[in-house]
Short mmCIF file of C-alpha atoms and ligand atoms in Angstrom, two decimals:
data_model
loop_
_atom_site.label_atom_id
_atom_site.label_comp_id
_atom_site.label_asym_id
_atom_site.label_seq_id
_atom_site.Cartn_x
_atom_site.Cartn_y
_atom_site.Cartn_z
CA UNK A 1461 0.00 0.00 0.00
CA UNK A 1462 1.39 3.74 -0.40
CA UNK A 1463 2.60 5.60 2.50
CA UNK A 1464 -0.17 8.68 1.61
CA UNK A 1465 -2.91 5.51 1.69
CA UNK A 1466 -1.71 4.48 5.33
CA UNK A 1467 -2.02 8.06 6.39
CA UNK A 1468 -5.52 8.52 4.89
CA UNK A 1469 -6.56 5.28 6.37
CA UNK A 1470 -5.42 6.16 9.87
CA UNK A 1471 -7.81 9.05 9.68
CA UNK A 1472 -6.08 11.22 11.97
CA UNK A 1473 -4.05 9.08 14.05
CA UNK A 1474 -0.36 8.98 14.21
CA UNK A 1475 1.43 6.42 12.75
CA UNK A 1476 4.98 5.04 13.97
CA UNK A 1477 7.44 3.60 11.66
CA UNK A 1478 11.74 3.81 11.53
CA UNK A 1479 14.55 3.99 9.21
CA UNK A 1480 17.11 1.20 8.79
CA UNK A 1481 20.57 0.91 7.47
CA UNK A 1482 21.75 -2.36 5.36
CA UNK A 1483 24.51 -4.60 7.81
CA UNK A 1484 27.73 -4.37 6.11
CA UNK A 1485 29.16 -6.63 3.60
CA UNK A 1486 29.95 -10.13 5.32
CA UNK A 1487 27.31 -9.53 7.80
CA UNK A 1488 24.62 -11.75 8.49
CA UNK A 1489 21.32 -10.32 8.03
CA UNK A 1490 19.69 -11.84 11.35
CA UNK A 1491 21.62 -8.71 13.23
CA UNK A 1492 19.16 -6.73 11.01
CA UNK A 1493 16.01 -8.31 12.30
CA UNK A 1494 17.04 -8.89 15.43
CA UNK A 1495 16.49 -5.34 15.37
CA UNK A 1496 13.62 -5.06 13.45
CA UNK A 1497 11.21 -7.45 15.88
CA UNK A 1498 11.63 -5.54 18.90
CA UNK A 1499 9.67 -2.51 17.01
CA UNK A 1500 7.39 -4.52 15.32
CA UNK A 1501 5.03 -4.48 17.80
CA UNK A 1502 4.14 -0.91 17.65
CA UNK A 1503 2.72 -1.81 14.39
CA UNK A 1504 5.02 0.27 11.69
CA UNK A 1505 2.97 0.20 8.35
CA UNK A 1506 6.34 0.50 6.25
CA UNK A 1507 9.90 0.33 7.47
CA UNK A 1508 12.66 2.41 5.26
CA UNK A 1509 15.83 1.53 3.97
CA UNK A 1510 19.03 3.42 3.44
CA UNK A 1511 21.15 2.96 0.31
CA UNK A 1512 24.78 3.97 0.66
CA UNK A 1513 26.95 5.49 -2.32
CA UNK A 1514 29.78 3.52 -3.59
CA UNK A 1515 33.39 4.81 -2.03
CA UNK A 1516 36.86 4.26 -3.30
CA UNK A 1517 39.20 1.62 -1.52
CA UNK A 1518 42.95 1.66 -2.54
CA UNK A 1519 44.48 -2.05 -2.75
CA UNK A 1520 47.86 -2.13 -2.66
CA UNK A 1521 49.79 -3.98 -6.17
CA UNK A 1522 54.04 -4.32 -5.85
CA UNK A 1523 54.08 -0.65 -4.68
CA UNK A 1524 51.47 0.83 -6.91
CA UNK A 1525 47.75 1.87 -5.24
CA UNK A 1526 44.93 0.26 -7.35
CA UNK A 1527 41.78 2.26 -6.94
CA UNK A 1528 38.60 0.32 -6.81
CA UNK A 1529 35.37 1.17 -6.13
CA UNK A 1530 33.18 -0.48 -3.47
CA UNK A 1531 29.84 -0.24 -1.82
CA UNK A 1532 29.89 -1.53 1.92
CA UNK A 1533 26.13 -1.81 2.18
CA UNK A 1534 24.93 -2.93 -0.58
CA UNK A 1535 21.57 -4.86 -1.08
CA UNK A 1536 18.77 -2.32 -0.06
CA UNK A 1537 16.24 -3.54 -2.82
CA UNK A 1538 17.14 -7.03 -1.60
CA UNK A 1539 17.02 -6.10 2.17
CA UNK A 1540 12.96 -4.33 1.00
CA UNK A 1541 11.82 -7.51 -0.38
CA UNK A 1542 13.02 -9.67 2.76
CA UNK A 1543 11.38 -7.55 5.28
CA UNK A 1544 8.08 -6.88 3.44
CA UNK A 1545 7.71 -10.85 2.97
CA UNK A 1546 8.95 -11.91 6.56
CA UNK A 1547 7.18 -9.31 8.32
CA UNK A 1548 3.82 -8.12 5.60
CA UNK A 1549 5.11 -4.35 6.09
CA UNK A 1550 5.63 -2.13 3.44
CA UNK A 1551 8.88 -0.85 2.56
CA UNK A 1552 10.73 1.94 1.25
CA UNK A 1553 13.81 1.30 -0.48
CA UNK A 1554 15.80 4.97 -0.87
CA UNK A 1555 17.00 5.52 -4.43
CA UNK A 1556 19.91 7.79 -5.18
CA UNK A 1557 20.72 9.75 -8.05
CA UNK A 1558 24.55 9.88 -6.81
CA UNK A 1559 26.39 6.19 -8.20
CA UNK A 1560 24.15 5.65 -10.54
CA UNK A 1561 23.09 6.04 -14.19
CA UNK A 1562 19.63 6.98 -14.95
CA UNK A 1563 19.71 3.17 -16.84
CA UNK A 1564 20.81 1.34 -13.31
CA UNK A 1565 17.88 3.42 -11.69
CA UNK A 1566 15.34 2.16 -14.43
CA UNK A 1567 16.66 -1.49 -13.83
CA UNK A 1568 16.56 -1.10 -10.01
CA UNK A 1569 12.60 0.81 -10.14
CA UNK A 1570 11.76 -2.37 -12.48
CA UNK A 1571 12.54 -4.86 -9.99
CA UNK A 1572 10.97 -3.20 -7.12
CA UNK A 1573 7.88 -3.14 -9.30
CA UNK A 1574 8.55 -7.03 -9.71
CA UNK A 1575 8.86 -7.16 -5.71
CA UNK A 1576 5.53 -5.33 -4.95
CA UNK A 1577 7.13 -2.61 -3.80
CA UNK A 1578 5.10 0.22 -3.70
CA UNK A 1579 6.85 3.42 -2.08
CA UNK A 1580 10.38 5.00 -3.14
CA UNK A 1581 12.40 7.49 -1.59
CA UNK A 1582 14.29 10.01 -4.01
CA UNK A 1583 17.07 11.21 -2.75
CA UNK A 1584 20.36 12.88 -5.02
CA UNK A 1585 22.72 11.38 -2.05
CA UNK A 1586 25.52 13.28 -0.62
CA UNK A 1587 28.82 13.56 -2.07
CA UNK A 1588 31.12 11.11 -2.36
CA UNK A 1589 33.48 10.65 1.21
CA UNK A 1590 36.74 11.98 -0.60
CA UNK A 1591 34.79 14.92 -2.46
CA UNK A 1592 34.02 18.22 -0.73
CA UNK A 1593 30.62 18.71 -3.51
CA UNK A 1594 27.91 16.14 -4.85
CA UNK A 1595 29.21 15.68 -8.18
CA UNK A 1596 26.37 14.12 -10.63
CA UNK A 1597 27.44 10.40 -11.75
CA UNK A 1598 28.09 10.19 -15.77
CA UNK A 1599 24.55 9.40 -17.30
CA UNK A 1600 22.90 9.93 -13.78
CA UNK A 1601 20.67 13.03 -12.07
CA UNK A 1602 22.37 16.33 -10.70
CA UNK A 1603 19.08 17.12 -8.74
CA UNK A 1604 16.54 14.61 -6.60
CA UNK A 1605 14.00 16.75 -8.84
CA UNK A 1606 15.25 14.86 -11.78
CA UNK A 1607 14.98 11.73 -10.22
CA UNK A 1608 11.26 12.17 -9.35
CA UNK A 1609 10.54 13.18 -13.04
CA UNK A 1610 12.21 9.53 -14.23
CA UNK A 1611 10.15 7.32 -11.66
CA UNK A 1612 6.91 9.36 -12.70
CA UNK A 1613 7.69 8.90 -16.50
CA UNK A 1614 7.65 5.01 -15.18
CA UNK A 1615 4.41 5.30 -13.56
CA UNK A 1616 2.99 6.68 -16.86
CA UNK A 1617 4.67 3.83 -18.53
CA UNK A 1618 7.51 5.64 -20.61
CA UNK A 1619 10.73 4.19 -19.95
CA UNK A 1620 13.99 5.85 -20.73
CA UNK A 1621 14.99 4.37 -24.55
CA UNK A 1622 12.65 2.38 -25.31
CA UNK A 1623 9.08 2.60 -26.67
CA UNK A 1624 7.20 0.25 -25.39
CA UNK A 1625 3.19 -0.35 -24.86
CA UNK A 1626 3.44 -0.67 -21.07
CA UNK A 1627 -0.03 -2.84 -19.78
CA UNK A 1628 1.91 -3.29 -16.37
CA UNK A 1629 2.21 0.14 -15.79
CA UNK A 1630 4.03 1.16 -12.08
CA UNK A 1631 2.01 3.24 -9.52
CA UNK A 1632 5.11 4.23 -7.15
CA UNK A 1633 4.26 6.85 -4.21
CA UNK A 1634 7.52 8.90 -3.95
CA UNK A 1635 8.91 10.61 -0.89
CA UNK A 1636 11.72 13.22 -1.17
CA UNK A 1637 13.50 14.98 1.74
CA UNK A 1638 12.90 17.92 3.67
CA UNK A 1639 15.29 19.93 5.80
CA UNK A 1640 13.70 22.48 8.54
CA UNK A 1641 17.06 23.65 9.57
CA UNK A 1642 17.85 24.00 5.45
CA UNK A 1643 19.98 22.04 3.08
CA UNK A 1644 23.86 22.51 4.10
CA UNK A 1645 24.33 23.42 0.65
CA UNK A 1646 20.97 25.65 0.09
CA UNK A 1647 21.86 29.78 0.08
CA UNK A 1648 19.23 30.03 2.18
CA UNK A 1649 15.95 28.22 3.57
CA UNK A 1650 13.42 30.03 1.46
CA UNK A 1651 15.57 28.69 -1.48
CA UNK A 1652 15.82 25.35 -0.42
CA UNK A 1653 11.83 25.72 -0.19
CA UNK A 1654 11.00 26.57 -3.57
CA UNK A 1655 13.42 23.81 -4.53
CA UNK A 1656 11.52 21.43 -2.61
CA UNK A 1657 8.29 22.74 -4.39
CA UNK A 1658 9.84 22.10 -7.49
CA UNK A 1659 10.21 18.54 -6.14
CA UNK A 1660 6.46 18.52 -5.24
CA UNK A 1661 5.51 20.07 -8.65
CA UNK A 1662 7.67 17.07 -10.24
CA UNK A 1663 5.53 14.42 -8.74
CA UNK A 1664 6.53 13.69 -4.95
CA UNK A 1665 3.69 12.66 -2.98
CA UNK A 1666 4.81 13.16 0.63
CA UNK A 1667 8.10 14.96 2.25
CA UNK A 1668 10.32 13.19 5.23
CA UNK A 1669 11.91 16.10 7.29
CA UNK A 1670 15.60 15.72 8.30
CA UNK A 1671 16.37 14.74 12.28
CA UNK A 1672 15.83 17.78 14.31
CA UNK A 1673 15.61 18.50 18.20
CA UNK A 1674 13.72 21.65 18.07
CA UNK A 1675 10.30 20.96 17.35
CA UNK A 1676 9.25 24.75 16.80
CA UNK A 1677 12.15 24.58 13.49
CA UNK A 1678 9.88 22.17 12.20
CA UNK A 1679 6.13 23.59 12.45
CA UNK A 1680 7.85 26.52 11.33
CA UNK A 1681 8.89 24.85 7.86
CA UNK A 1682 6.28 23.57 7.60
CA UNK A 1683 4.38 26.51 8.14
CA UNK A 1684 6.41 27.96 5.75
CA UNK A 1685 5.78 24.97 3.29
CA UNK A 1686 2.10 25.67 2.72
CA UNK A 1687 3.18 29.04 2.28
CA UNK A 1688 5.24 27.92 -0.81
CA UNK A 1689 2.12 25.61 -1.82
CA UNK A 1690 3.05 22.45 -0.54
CA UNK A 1691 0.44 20.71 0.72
CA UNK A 1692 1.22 17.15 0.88
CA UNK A 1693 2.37 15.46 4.12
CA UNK A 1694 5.61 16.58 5.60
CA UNK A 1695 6.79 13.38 8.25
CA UNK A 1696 8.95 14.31 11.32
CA UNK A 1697 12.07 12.14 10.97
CA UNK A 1698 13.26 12.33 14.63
CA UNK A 1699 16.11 10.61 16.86
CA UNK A 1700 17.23 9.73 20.32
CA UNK A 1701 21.00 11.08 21.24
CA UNK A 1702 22.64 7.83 22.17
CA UNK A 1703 26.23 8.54 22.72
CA UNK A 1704 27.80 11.77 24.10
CA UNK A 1705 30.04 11.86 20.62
CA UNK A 1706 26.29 13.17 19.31
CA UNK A 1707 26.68 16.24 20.43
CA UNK A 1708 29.46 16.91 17.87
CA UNK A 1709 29.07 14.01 15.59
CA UNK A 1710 25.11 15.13 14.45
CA UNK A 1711 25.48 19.11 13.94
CA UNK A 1712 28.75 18.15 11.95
CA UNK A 1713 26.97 15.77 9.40
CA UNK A 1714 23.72 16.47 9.38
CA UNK A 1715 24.39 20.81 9.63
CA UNK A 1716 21.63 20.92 12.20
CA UNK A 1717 21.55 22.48 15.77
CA UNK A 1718 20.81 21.07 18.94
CA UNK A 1719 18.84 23.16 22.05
CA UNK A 1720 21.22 24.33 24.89
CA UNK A 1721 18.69 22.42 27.21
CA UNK A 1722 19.37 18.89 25.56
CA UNK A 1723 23.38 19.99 25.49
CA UNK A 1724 23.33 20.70 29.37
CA UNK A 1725 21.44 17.96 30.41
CA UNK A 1726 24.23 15.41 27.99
CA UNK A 1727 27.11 17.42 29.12
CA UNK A 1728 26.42 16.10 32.88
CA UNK A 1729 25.85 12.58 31.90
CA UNK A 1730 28.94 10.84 33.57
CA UNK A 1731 28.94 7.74 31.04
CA UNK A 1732 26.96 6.41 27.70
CA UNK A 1733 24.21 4.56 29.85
CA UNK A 1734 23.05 8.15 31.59
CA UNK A 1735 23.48 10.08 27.69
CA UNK A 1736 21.11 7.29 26.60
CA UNK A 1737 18.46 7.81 29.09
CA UNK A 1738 18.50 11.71 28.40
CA UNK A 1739 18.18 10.78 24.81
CA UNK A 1740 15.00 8.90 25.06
CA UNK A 1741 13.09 11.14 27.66
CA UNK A 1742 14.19 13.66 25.10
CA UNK A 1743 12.53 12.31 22.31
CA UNK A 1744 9.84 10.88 24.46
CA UNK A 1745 8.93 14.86 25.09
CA UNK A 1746 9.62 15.57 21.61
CA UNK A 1747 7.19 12.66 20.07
CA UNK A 1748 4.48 13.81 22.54
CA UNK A 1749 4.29 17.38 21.69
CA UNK A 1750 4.58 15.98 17.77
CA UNK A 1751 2.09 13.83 18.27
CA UNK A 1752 -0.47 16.62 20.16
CA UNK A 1753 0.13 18.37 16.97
CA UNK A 1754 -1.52 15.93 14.94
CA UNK A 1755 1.69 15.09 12.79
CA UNK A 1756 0.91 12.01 10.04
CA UNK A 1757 3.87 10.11 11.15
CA UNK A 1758 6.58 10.13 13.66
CA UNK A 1759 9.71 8.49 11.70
CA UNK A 1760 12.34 7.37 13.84
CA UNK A 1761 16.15 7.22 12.70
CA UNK A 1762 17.42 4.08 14.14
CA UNK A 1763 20.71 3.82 13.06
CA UNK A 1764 20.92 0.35 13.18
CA UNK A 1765 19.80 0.09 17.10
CA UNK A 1766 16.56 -0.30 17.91
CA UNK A 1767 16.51 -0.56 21.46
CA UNK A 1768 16.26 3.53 22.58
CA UNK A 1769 13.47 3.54 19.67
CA UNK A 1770 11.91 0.80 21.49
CA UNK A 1771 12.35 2.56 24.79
CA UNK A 1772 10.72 6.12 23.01
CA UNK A 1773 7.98 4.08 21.19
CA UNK A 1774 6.75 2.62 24.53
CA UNK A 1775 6.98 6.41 26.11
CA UNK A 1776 4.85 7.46 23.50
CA UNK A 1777 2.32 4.73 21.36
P1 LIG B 3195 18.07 17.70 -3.66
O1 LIG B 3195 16.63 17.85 -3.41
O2 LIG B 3195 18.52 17.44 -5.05
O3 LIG B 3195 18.78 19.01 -3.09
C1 LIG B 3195 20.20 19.07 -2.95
C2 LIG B 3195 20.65 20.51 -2.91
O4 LIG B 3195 20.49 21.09 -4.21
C3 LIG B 3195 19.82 21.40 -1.98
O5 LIG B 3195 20.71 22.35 -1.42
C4 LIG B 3195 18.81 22.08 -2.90
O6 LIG B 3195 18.41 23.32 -2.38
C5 LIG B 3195 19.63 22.23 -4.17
N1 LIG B 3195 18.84 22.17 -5.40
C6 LIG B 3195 17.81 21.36 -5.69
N2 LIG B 3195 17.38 21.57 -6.94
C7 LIG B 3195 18.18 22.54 -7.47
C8 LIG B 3195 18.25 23.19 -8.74
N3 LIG B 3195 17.41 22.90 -9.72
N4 LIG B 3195 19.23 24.12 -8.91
C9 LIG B 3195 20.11 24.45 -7.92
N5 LIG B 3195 20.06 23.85 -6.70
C10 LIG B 3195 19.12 22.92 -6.48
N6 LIG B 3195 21.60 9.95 1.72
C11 LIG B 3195 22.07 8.77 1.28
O7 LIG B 3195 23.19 8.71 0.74
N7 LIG B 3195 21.32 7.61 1.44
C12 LIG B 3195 20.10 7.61 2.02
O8 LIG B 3195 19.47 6.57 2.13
C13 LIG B 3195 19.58 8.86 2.49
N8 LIG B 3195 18.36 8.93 3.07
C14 LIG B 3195 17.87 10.15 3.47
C15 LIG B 3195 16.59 10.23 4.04
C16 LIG B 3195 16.08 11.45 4.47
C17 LIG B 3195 14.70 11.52 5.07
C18 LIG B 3195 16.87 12.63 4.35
C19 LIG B 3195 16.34 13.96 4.84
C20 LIG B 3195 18.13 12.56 3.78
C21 LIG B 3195 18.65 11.33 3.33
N9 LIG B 3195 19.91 11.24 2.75
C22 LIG B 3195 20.38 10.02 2.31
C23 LIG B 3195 20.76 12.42 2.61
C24 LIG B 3195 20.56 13.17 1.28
O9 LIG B 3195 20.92 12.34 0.21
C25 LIG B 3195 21.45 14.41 1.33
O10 LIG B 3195 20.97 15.32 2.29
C26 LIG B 3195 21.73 15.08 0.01
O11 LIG B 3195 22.83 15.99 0.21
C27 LIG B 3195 20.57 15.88 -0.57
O12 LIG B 3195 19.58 15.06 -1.03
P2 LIG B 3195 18.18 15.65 -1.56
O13 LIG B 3195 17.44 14.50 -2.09
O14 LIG B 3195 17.58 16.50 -0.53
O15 LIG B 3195 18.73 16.56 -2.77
#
């Protein structure tokens, strides 16, 4: 089912679902569900997955430094398929325009169509770990915008070369990204608004917001959203602080803030185990005062842990 179905059908209420990341090369995928079925019991009506971009590894030959390139979590479309048959959930697979051609995209939207997959997430993907910019792949998008053009060309049957009479026609439901603190690279965040409009205007049916901590950042956007004439849902995606490292470690990737109160309260945490608890009666507050607000869906970043999410989820479903 789409993600804009489930949040007609709930008529009001507010859903819960979470974000996952592949495991790693080599690594079994039981560690995956073993986080998964902890949350499942809160009822998530889709679960998404991340796709990483490819990254250069050097292998050393007599002296010389091969470059090759490498993906370390590969298998998202795979990973989709698994968890929507083991657990009936839907799932959203994130698509990238960065490492791929627009060909590799057709060939990967074909086989989620194959899989019953239903919901994408288009995303352009940040640049690559040794570049300071996104740099477009040759033959692949510059813009997310682009990408939501090609995967609504699919749903109206034209593919990219090739003319064919499509009877199987897909009916994806895309999501795109939203950032209420604004894109790192956006001038400014009434820019990075009409950009996301532009998104809208190409076809994306709902918005998920970046992690923030500040929940007045994000009524504002989205405020400021239907302003700019985008009226489709906008989901909070939201996360406990885990580690104290946060502190530093999310502003610095993510080019979002954090409120002095949260900051204090982590800075006197003597170990991990105290930063955790913080972190979930944190986002325990935060979900509530979401929730009260009538948001469609609270969308939790799990970073491959589930257990503070399950601690949060139980604080607020
Ligand atoms: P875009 O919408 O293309 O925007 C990128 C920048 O370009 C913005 O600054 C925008 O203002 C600007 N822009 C857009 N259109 C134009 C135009 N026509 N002309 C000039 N400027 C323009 N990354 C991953 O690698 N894998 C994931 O699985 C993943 N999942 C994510 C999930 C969510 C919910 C979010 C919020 C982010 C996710 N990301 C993921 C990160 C995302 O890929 C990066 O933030 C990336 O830098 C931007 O992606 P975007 O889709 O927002 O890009």
């Amino acid at each position: 089912m789409k993600i804009t179905e489930h949040i007609a059908q709930a008529k009001g209420k507010t859903l819960f679902s979470f974000e996952i990341i592949p495991p790693q090369k080599g690594k079994n995928i039981q560690e995956l569900y073993n986080n998964i079925d902890p949350l499942m019991e809160f009822k998530p009506p889709f679960i998404d997955v991340t796709t990483s971009r490819e990254e250069y590894i050097y292998i050393d030959k007599d002296g010389l430094l091969d470059r090759k390139t490498t993906r370390m979590r590969p298998g998202t479309v795979g990973i989709c398929a698994a968890i929507k048959h083991k657990y009936n959930v839907d799932t959203v697979p994130h698509v990238l325009c960065g490492g791929f051609t627009k060909e590799e995209t057709e060939y990967l939207l074909v086989d989620c169509h194959y899989l019953g997959i239903e919901n994408v997430m288009a995303l352009r993907g940040d640049a690559m770990k040794h570049e300071q910019y996104f740099k477009a792949t040759n033959g692949g998008h510059t813009f997310a915008t682009e990408l939501v053009s090609q995967i609504q060309n699919l749903n109206a049957g034209k593919y990219l070369h090739d003319v064919i009479d499509a009877d199987d026609k897909a009916d994806f439901c895309i999501g795109v990204a939203g950032y209420p603190e604004k894109h790192l690279e956006a001038p400014s965040l009434v820019t990075d608004l009409k950009r996301l409009k532009q998104k809208v205007d190409a076809g994306a049916d709902y918005v998920v917001t970046q992690m923030f901590f500040d929940n007045k950042k994000y009524f504002e956007f989205v405020a400021a959203a239907r302003k700019e004439g985008i009226m489709v849902p906008i989901i909070p995606g939201i996360k406990p602080i885990a580690v104290k490292r946060h502190l530093q470690l999310l502003p610095q990737v993510f080019k979002i803030d954090l409120p002095e109160e949260l900051i204090k309260e982590v800075d006197k945490c003597k170990d991990n185990k105290a930063v955790r608890q913080v972190g979930v009666e944190y986002c325990i507050q935060q979900s509530k005062e979401l929730l009260k607000a009538g948001v469609p869906v609270l969308h939790y970043y799990s970073m491959g842990k589930s257990d503070n999410v399950k601690a949060v989820a139980q604080g607020v479903f």
